Amino acid sequence: MNATHMLAPLFSIFLACAAQADDLRLPAGAPPAFQSECGACHLAFPPRLLAAEDWRRVMAGLDRHYGDNASLDAPTRRAIEAYLVENAGKPRKLGPGGTAAPGEAPRLTATAWFKRKHHEVPPASWRHAEVRSPANCAACHKQAASGSYREREIVMPGGRRWQD
Ligand code: HEC
Ligand code: HEC
């Protein structure tokens, strides 16, 4: 066996890992209300981007949801919470930051994972009029609604492609 043959399996493992980072499609089994309720004001965020404990906190405070009222009837709330918790991210992978101070809601845009993925983004881009908030994923990730975050699909505020 020559060196190329030995490295080929390693390379496919590398490709599999690299492909995962930009693929945040919603896992199967979402209750219909997840898209219609949690996708009404912003993107229906991929469950993997917050830890289970943080999703429980978000779902426990829907009446005061980042300045909005996002209340649901109890059965719908329970179904969505179960889906989010079941598909939540691992705290070890997300790193610190998502869990907010007592009385504040957790933010997936505050995790170490999110910051690492965006370390090359100029700070002014987050405040640009076409973006306004890091939570506005679709402002830059043009295919975010279908769960795809490939770098070649990114268009920065002002219309500049991230990669050409
Ligand atoms: C009535 C509008 C509305 C509805 C409905 C709504 N949200 Fe939100 N949500 C907001 C607003 C406003 C913010 C703050 C966005 C920002 O800071 O840019 C927010 C922020 C969030 C964040 C934090 C994003 C960050 O900055 O990391 C999470 C997580 C979240 N929502 C989850 C949910 C879930 C889960 C549901 C469904 C149960 C839901 N939202 C339904 C309005 C809503
Ligand atoms: C201001 C534009 C902007 C916004 C808003 C934004 N991103 Fe990004 N995102 C980028 C850029 C640019 C990169 C590549 C940056 C780098 O390599 O440092 C990136 C990278 C990523 C990656 C890594 C892709 C890969 O190939 O590894 C993921 C995943 C991601 N973003 C998810 C999100 C999610 C989820 C949100 C919303 C909660 C979001 N982004 C909001 C601009 C943005």
Coordinates of N, CA and C and ligand atoms in Angstrom, one line a residue:
M1 N 0.9 -1.2 0.0 CA 0.0 0.0 0.0 C 0.9 1.3 0.0
N2 N 0.7 2.1 -0.9 CA 1.5 3.4 -0.9 C 0.8 4.4 -0.1
A3 N 1.5 5.5 0.1 CA 1.1 6.6 1.0 C -0.3 7.2 0.7
T4 N -0.6 7.3 -0.6 CA -1.9 7.9 -1.1 C -3.0 7.0 -0.6
H5 N -2.8 5.6 -0.8 CA -3.9 4.7 -0.3 C -4.1 4.8 1.2
M6 N -3.0 5.0 1.9 CA -3.2 5.0 3.4 C -3.9 6.3 3.8
L7 N -3.6 7.4 3.1 CA -4.2 8.7 3.5 C -5.7 8.9 3.0
A8 N -6.0 8.2 2.0 CA -7.4 8.4 1.4 C -8.5 8.2 2.4
P9 N -8.5 7.2 3.3 CA -9.6 7.1 4.3 C -9.6 8.3 5.2
L10 N -8.4 8.7 5.6 CA -8.3 9.8 6.5 C -8.9 11.1 5.9
F11 N -8.6 11.2 4.6 CA -9.1 12.4 3.9 C -10.6 12.4 3.8
S12 N -11.2 11.2 3.6 CA -12.7 11.2 3.6 C -13.3 11.6 4.9
I13 N -12.6 11.1 6.0 CA -13.1 11.5 7.3 C -13.0 13.0 7.5
F14 N -11.9 13.6 7.0 CA -11.7 15.0 7.1 C -12.9 15.7 6.4
L15 N -13.2 15.3 5.1 CA -14.2 15.9 4.3 C -15.6 15.7 5.0
A16 N -15.8 14.6 5.6 CA -17.1 14.4 6.3 C -17.3 15.4 7.4
C17 N -16.2 15.6 8.2 CA -16.3 16.6 9.3 C -16.4 18.0 8.8
A18 N -15.7 18.3 7.7 CA -15.8 19.7 7.2 C -17.2 20.0 6.6
A19 N -17.8 18.9 6.0 CA -19.1 19.1 5.5 C -20.2 19.3 6.5
Q20 N -20.0 18.7 7.7 CA -20.9 18.9 8.8 C -21.1 20.3 9.3
A21 N -20.0 21.0 9.3 CA -20.0 22.3 10.0 C -20.9 23.3 9.3
D22 N -21.1 23.2 7.9 CA -22.0 24.1 7.3 C -23.4 23.5 7.0
D23 N -23.6 22.3 7.5 CA -24.9 21.7 7.2 C -25.7 21.7 8.5
L24 N -26.7 22.6 8.6 CA -27.5 22.8 9.8 C -28.9 22.5 9.5
R25 N -29.2 21.6 8.6 CA -30.6 21.2 8.3 C -31.3 20.8 9.6
L26 N -32.6 21.1 9.7 CA -33.4 20.7 10.8 C -33.5 19.2 10.9
P27 N -33.2 18.6 12.0 CA -33.4 17.2 12.2 C -34.9 16.8 12.0
A28 N -35.1 15.6 11.5 CA -36.5 15.1 11.3 C -37.3 15.1 12.6
G29 N -38.6 15.2 12.5 CA -39.4 15.0 13.7 C -39.9 16.3 14.3
A30 N -39.6 17.5 13.6 CA -40.1 18.8 14.1 C -41.6 18.8 14.1
P31 N -42.2 19.2 15.3 CA -43.6 19.5 15.2 C -43.9 20.6 14.3
P32 N -45.1 20.5 13.6 CA -45.4 21.6 12.6 C -45.3 23.0 13.1
A33 N -45.6 23.1 14.4 CA -45.6 24.5 15.0 C -44.2 25.0 15.1
F34 N -43.2 24.2 15.0 CA -41.8 24.7 15.2 C -41.5 25.7 14.1
Q35 N -41.8 25.3 12.8 CA -41.5 26.2 11.7 C -42.5 27.4 11.8
S36 N -43.8 27.2 12.0 CA -44.8 28.3 11.9 C -44.6 29.2 13.1
E37 N -44.3 28.7 14.3 CA -44.2 29.6 15.5 C -42.8 30.2 15.7
C38 N -41.8 29.3 15.7 CA -40.5 29.7 16.0 C -39.8 30.2 14.7
G39 N -40.4 30.1 13.6 CA -39.9 30.7 12.4 C -40.7 31.9 11.9
A40 N -41.6 32.4 12.8 CA -42.4 33.6 12.4 C -41.7 34.9 12.5
C41 N -40.9 35.1 13.5 CA -40.2 36.4 13.6 C -38.7 36.3 13.2
H42 N -38.1 35.2 13.2 CA -36.8 35.0 12.8 C -36.7 33.5 12.2
L43 N -35.5 33.2 11.8 CA -35.3 31.8 11.3 C -35.6 30.8 12.4
A44 N -36.2 29.7 12.1 CA -36.4 28.6 13.0 C -35.0 28.0 13.3
F45 N -34.4 28.5 14.4 CA -32.9 28.2 14.7 C -32.7 26.7 14.8
P46 N -31.5 26.2 14.2 CA -31.1 24.8 14.3 C -31.0 24.4 15.8
P47 N -31.7 23.4 16.2 CA -31.6 23.0 17.7 C -30.2 22.7 18.2
R48 N -29.3 22.3 17.3 CA -28.0 21.9 17.7 C -27.2 23.1 18.2
L49 N -27.7 24.4 18.0 CA -26.9 25.5 18.3 C -27.0 26.0 19.8
L50 N -27.9 25.3 20.5 CA -28.0 25.6 22.0 C -28.0 24.3 22.7
A51 N -27.5 24.3 24.0 CA -27.5 23.1 24.8 C -29.0 22.9 25.4
A52 N -29.3 21.7 25.7 CA -30.6 21.3 26.2 C -31.1 22.2 27.3
E53 N -30.2 22.5 28.3 CA -30.6 23.3 29.5 C -31.0 24.7 29.0
D54 N -30.3 25.2 28.0 CA -30.6 26.6 27.5 C -31.9 26.6 26.7
W55 N -32.2 25.5 26.0 CA -33.5 25.5 25.3 C -34.6 25.5 26.3
R56 N -34.4 24.7 27.4 CA -35.4 24.7 28.5 C -35.7 26.1 29.0
R57 N -34.6 26.9 29.2 CA -34.7 28.2 29.7 C -35.5 29.1 28.7
V58 N -35.1 29.0 27.4 CA -35.8 29.8 26.3 C -37.3 29.5 26.4
M59 N -37.6 28.2 26.5 CA -39.0 27.8 26.4 C -39.8 28.1 27.7
A60 N -39.1 28.3 28.8 CA -39.8 28.6 30.0 C -40.1 30.1 30.1
G61 N -39.5 30.9 29.2 CA -39.8 32.4 29.3 C -40.3 33.0 28.1
L62 N -41.2 32.2 27.3 CA -41.7 32.8 26.0 C -42.5 34.0 26.2
D63 N -43.1 34.3 27.4 CA -43.9 35.5 27.5 C -43.0 36.7 27.6
R64 N -41.8 36.6 27.9 CA -40.8 37.7 27.9 C -39.6 37.2 27.1
H65 N -39.8 37.2 25.8 CA -38.8 36.6 24.9 C -38.0 37.7 24.1
Y66 N -36.9 38.1 24.7 CA -36.0 39.1 24.1 C -36.9 40.3 23.7
G67 N -37.7 40.7 24.6 CA -38.5 41.9 24.4 C -39.8 41.7 23.7
D68 N -40.1 40.4 23.3 CA -41.3 40.1 22.6 C -42.2 39.1 23.4
N69 N -43.4 39.0 23.0 CA -44.2 37.9 23.6 C -44.4 36.8 22.6
A70 N -43.8 35.6 22.9 CA -43.9 34.5 22.0 C -44.6 33.3 22.6
S71 N -45.6 33.6 23.5 CA -46.3 32.6 24.2 C -47.0 31.6 23.3
L72 N -47.1 30.4 23.8 CA -47.8 29.3 23.1 C -48.7 28.6 24.1
D73 N -49.7 27.8 23.5 CA -50.5 27.0 24.4 C -49.6 25.9 24.9
A74 N -49.9 25.3 26.1 CA -49.0 24.3 26.8 C -48.7 23.1 25.9
P75 N -49.6 22.5 25.2 CA -49.2 21.3 24.4 C -48.2 21.6 23.3
T76 N -48.4 22.8 22.6 CA -47.5 23.2 21.6 C -46.1 23.4 22.2
R77 N -46.1 24.2 23.3 CA -44.8 24.5 23.9 C -44.1 23.2 24.3
R78 N -44.8 22.3 24.9 CA -44.2 21.0 25.3 C -43.6 20.3 24.1
A79 N -44.4 20.2 23.0 CA -43.9 19.5 21.8 C -42.6 20.1 21.2
I80 N -42.6 21.4 21.2 CA -41.5 22.1 20.6 C -40.3 21.9 21.6
E81 N -40.5 22.1 22.9 CA -39.4 21.9 23.8 C -38.8 20.5 23.7
A82 N -39.6 19.5 23.6 CA -39.1 18.1 23.5 C -38.3 18.0 22.3
Y83 N -38.7 18.5 21.2 CA -37.9 18.4 19.9 C -36.6 19.2 20.1
L84 N -36.6 20.4 20.6 CA -35.3 21.1 20.8 C -34.4 20.4 21.7
V85 N -34.9 19.9 22.8 CA -34.0 19.3 23.8 C -33.4 18.0 23.3
E86 N -34.3 17.2 22.5 CA -33.8 16.0 22.0 C -32.7 16.2 21.0
N87 N -32.7 17.3 20.3 CA -31.7 17.6 19.2 C -30.7 18.6 19.6
A88 N -30.7 19.0 20.9 CA -29.8 20.0 21.3 C -28.3 19.7 21.1
G89 N -27.5 20.8 21.1 CA -26.0 20.6 21.0 C -25.4 20.2 22.3
K90 N -24.2 19.7 22.1 CA -23.4 19.3 23.3 C -22.7 20.5 23.9
P91 N -22.9 20.7 25.2 CA -22.2 21.9 25.8 C -20.7 22.0 25.6
R92 N -20.1 20.8 25.6 CA -18.7 20.7 25.3 C -18.3 21.3 24.0
K93 N -19.1 21.1 23.0 CA -18.9 21.5 21.6 C -19.2 23.0 21.5
L94 N -20.3 23.5 22.1 CA -20.7 24.8 22.0 C -19.8 25.8 22.8
G95 N -19.3 25.3 23.9 CA -18.5 26.1 24.7 C -19.3 27.1 25.5
P96 N -18.6 27.9 26.4 CA -19.4 28.8 27.3 C -19.9 30.0 26.5
G97 N -20.8 30.7 27.1 CA -21.3 32.0 26.5 C -22.8 32.0 26.2
G98 N -23.3 30.8 25.8 CA -24.8 30.8 25.5 C -25.7 31.0 26.7
T99 N -25.2 30.4 27.8 CA -26.0 30.5 29.0 C -25.8 31.9 29.6
A100 N -27.0 32.6 29.7 CA -26.9 34.0 30.1 C -27.0 34.2 31.6
A101 N -26.8 35.4 32.1 CA -26.9 35.7 33.5 C -28.4 35.4 33.9
P102 N -28.6 35.1 35.3 CA -30.0 34.9 35.7 C -30.9 36.0 35.3
G103 N -32.1 35.6 34.8 CA -33.1 36.6 34.4 C -32.9 37.0 32.9
E104 N -31.8 36.6 32.3 CA -31.6 36.9 30.9 C -31.8 35.6 30.1
A105 N -32.2 35.7 28.8 CA -32.4 34.5 28.0 C -31.1 34.2 27.3
P106 N -30.9 32.9 27.1 CA -29.6 32.4 26.5 C -29.6 32.8 25.0
R107 N -28.4 33.0 24.5 CA -28.3 33.3 23.1 C -27.3 32.4 22.4
L108 N -27.7 31.8 21.3 CA -26.8 30.9 20.6 C -25.7 31.7 19.9
T109 N -26.0 33.0 19.7 CA -25.0 33.9 19.0 C -23.9 34.3 20.0
A110 N -24.0 33.9 21.3 CA -23.0 34.3 22.3 C -22.1 33.1 22.7
T111 N -22.4 31.9 22.1 CA -21.5 30.7 22.4 C -20.1 30.9 21.8
A112 N -19.2 30.2 22.4 CA -17.8 30.2 21.9 C -17.8 29.7 20.5
W113 N -18.6 28.6 20.2 CA -18.7 28.0 18.9 C -19.1 29.1 17.9
F114 N -20.1 29.9 18.2 CA -20.6 30.9 17.2 C -19.5 32.0 17.0
K115 N -18.8 32.4 18.0 CA -17.8 33.4 17.9 C -16.6 32.8 17.1
R116 N -16.3 31.6 17.3 CA -15.1 31.0 16.6 C -15.5 30.9 15.1
K117 N -16.7 30.5 14.8 CA -17.1 30.4 13.4 C -17.1 31.7 12.7
H118 N -17.2 32.8 13.4 CA -17.3 34.1 12.9 C -16.1 35.1 13.2
H119 N -15.0 34.4 13.5 CA -13.9 35.3 13.9 C -13.4 36.2 12.8
E120 N -13.7 35.9 11.6 CA -13.2 36.8 10.5 C -14.2 37.8 10.1
V121 N -15.4 37.8 10.7 CA -16.4 38.8 10.3 C -16.1 40.2 11.0
P122 N -16.0 41.2 10.1 CA -15.7 42.6 10.7 C -16.8 43.0 11.6
P123 N -16.5 43.4 12.9 CA -17.5 43.8 13.8 C -18.6 44.7 13.3
A124 N -18.3 45.6 12.4 CA -19.3 46.6 11.9 C -20.3 45.9 11.1
S125 N -20.0 44.7 10.5 CA -21.0 44.0 9.7 C -22.3 43.6 10.5
W126 N -22.0 43.3 11.8 CA -23.2 42.9 12.7 C -24.2 44.0 12.9
R127 N -23.6 45.3 12.8 CA -24.5 46.4 13.1 C -25.0 47.1 11.8
H128 N -24.6 46.5 10.7 CA -25.0 47.1 9.4 C -26.6 47.1 9.3
A129 N -27.2 48.1 8.6 CA -28.6 48.2 8.5 C -29.3 47.0 7.9
E130 N -28.6 46.3 7.0 CA -29.2 45.1 6.4 C -29.1 43.9 7.3
V131 N -28.4 44.0 8.4 CA -28.1 42.8 9.3 C -28.8 43.1 10.7
R132 N -28.4 44.1 11.4 CA -28.9 44.6 12.7 C -28.6 43.7 13.8
S133 N -28.4 42.4 13.6 CA -28.2 41.4 14.7 C -27.5 40.2 14.2
P134 N -26.6 39.6 15.0 CA -26.0 38.3 14.6 C -27.0 37.2 14.5
A135 N -28.2 37.4 15.1 CA -29.2 36.3 15.0 C -29.9 36.3 13.7
N136 N -29.7 37.4 12.9 CA -30.3 37.5 11.6 C -29.5 36.7 10.5
C137 N -29.3 35.4 10.8 CA -28.5 34.5 9.9 C -28.7 34.7 8.4
A138 N -29.9 34.8 8.0 CA -30.3 34.8 6.6 C -29.8 36.1 5.9
A139 N -29.5 37.1 6.7 CA -29.0 38.4 6.1 C -27.7 38.1 5.3
C140 N -26.9 37.1 5.8 CA -25.6 36.8 5.1 C -25.6 35.4 4.5
H141 N -26.2 34.5 5.2 CA -26.2 33.1 4.7 C -27.5 32.9 3.9
K142 N -27.4 33.1 2.6 CA -28.6 33.2 1.7 C -29.4 31.9 1.7
Q143 N -28.8 30.8 2.0 CA -29.5 29.5 2.0 C -29.9 29.1 3.5
A144 N -29.8 30.0 4.4 CA -30.0 29.6 5.8 C -31.3 28.9 6.1
A145 N -32.4 29.4 5.3 CA -33.7 28.8 5.5 C -33.7 27.3 5.2
S146 N -32.9 26.8 4.3 CA -32.8 25.4 4.1 C -31.7 24.7 4.8
G147 N -31.1 25.4 5.8 CA -30.1 24.8 6.7 C -28.7 24.7 6.1
S148 N -28.4 25.5 5.0 CA -27.1 25.4 4.4 C -26.3 26.7 4.7
Y149 N -25.1 26.5 5.2 CA -24.3 27.6 5.6 C -22.9 27.6 4.9
R150 N -22.9 27.1 3.7 CA -21.6 27.0 2.9 C -21.1 28.4 2.7
E151 N -19.7 28.5 2.8 CA -19.1 29.8 2.6 C -19.3 30.4 1.3
R152 N -19.5 29.6 0.2 CA -19.7 30.2 -1.1 C -21.1 30.8 -1.3
E153 N -22.0 30.5 -0.3 CA -23.3 31.1 -0.4 C -23.5 32.4 0.4
I154 N -22.4 32.8 1.1 CA -22.5 34.0 2.0 C -22.3 35.3 1.1
V155 N -23.3 36.2 1.4 CA -23.2 37.5 0.8 C -23.2 38.5 1.9
M156 N -22.2 39.3 2.0 CA -22.1 40.2 3.1 C -22.9 41.5 2.9
P157 N -23.3 42.2 4.0 CA -24.1 43.4 3.8 C -23.4 44.4 2.8
G158 N -24.2 44.9 1.9 CA -23.6 45.8 0.8 C -23.5 45.0 -0.5
G159 N -23.6 43.6 -0.4 CA -23.7 42.8 -1.6 C -22.4 42.1 -2.0
R160 N -21.3 42.3 -1.1 CA -20.1 41.6 -1.5 C -20.1 40.1 -1.1
R161 N -19.7 39.3 -2.1 CA -19.7 37.9 -1.8 C -18.5 37.6 -0.9
W162 N -18.7 36.7 0.0 CA -17.6 36.3 1.0 C -16.5 35.6 0.2
Q163 N -16.9 34.7 -0.7 CA -15.9 34.0 -1.5 C -16.3 34.2 -3.0
D164 N -15.4 34.3 -3.9 CA -15.8 34.3 -5.3 C -15.1 33.3 -6.1
Ligands
HEC1 C1 -43.1 37.4 18.3 C2 -41.8 37.2 17.6 C3 -41.0 35.9 18.0 C4 -41.4 34.6 18.1 C5 -42.8 34.1 17.7 C6 -40.3 33.8 18.5 N1 -39.2 34.7 18.6 FE1 -37.3 34.1 19.2 N2 -36.7 36.0 19.1 C7 -37.5 37.1 18.8 C8 -36.7 38.3 18.9 C9 -37.2 39.8 18.7 C10 -35.4 37.9 19.3 C11 -34.1 38.8 19.5 C12 -33.4 38.8 18.2 C13 -32.2 39.6 18.2 O1 -31.6 40.0 19.2 O2 -31.7 39.9 17.1 C14 -35.4 36.5 19.4 C15 -34.3 35.7 19.8 C16 -34.3 34.3 19.9 C17 -33.2 33.5 20.3 C18 -31.8 34.1 20.6 C19 -31.0 34.4 19.3 C20 -29.6 34.8 19.6 O3 -29.4 36.0 19.6 O4 -28.8 34.0 19.9 C21 -33.6 32.2 20.4 C22 -32.7 31.0 20.7 C23 -35.0 32.2 20.0 N3 -35.4 33.5 19.7 C24 -35.8 31.1 19.9 C25 -37.1 31.0 19.6 C26 -38.0 29.9 19.7 C27 -37.5 28.5 20.0 C28 -39.2 30.3 19.3 C29 -40.5 29.4 19.3 C30 -40.9 28.8 20.5 C31 -39.2 31.7 19.0 N4 -37.9 32.1 19.2 C32 -40.3 32.5 18.6 C33 -38.8 37.1 18.5 C34 -39.6 35.9 18.4
HEC2 C1 -22.9 39.5 9.0 C2 -23.1 38.3 8.3 C3 -23.4 37.0 9.0 C4 -24.4 36.7 9.9 C5 -25.5 37.6 10.3 C6 -24.2 35.3 10.3 N1 -23.1 34.8 9.7 FE1 -22.5 32.9 9.9 N2 -20.8 33.3 8.8 C7 -20.6 34.6 8.2 C8 -19.2 34.6 7.5 C9 -18.6 35.7 6.8 C10 -18.7 33.3 7.8 C11 -17.3 32.7 7.4 C12 -16.4 33.5 8.4 C13 -15.2 32.9 8.9 O1 -14.7 32.0 8.3 O2 -14.7 33.5 9.9 C14 -19.7 32.5 8.6 C15 -19.6 31.2 9.0 C16 -20.6 30.5 9.5 C17 -20.6 29.0 9.7 C18 -19.4 28.1 9.4 C19 -19.6 27.6 8.0 C20 -18.5 26.6 7.6 O3 -18.3 26.4 6.4 O4 -17.8 26.1 8.5 C21 -21.8 28.7 10.3 C22 -22.2 27.3 10.6 C23 -22.5 29.9 10.5 N3 -21.8 30.9 10.0 C24 -23.8 29.9 11.0 C25 -24.5 31.1 11.3 C26 -25.8 31.2 12.0 C27 -26.5 30.0 12.5 C28 -26.1 32.5 12.1 C29 -27.3 33.1 12.8 C30 -27.6 32.7 14.1 C31 -25.1 33.3 11.4 N4 -24.1 32.4 10.9 C32 -25.1 34.6 11.2 C33 -21.4 35.6 8.2 C34 -22.6 35.8 8.9

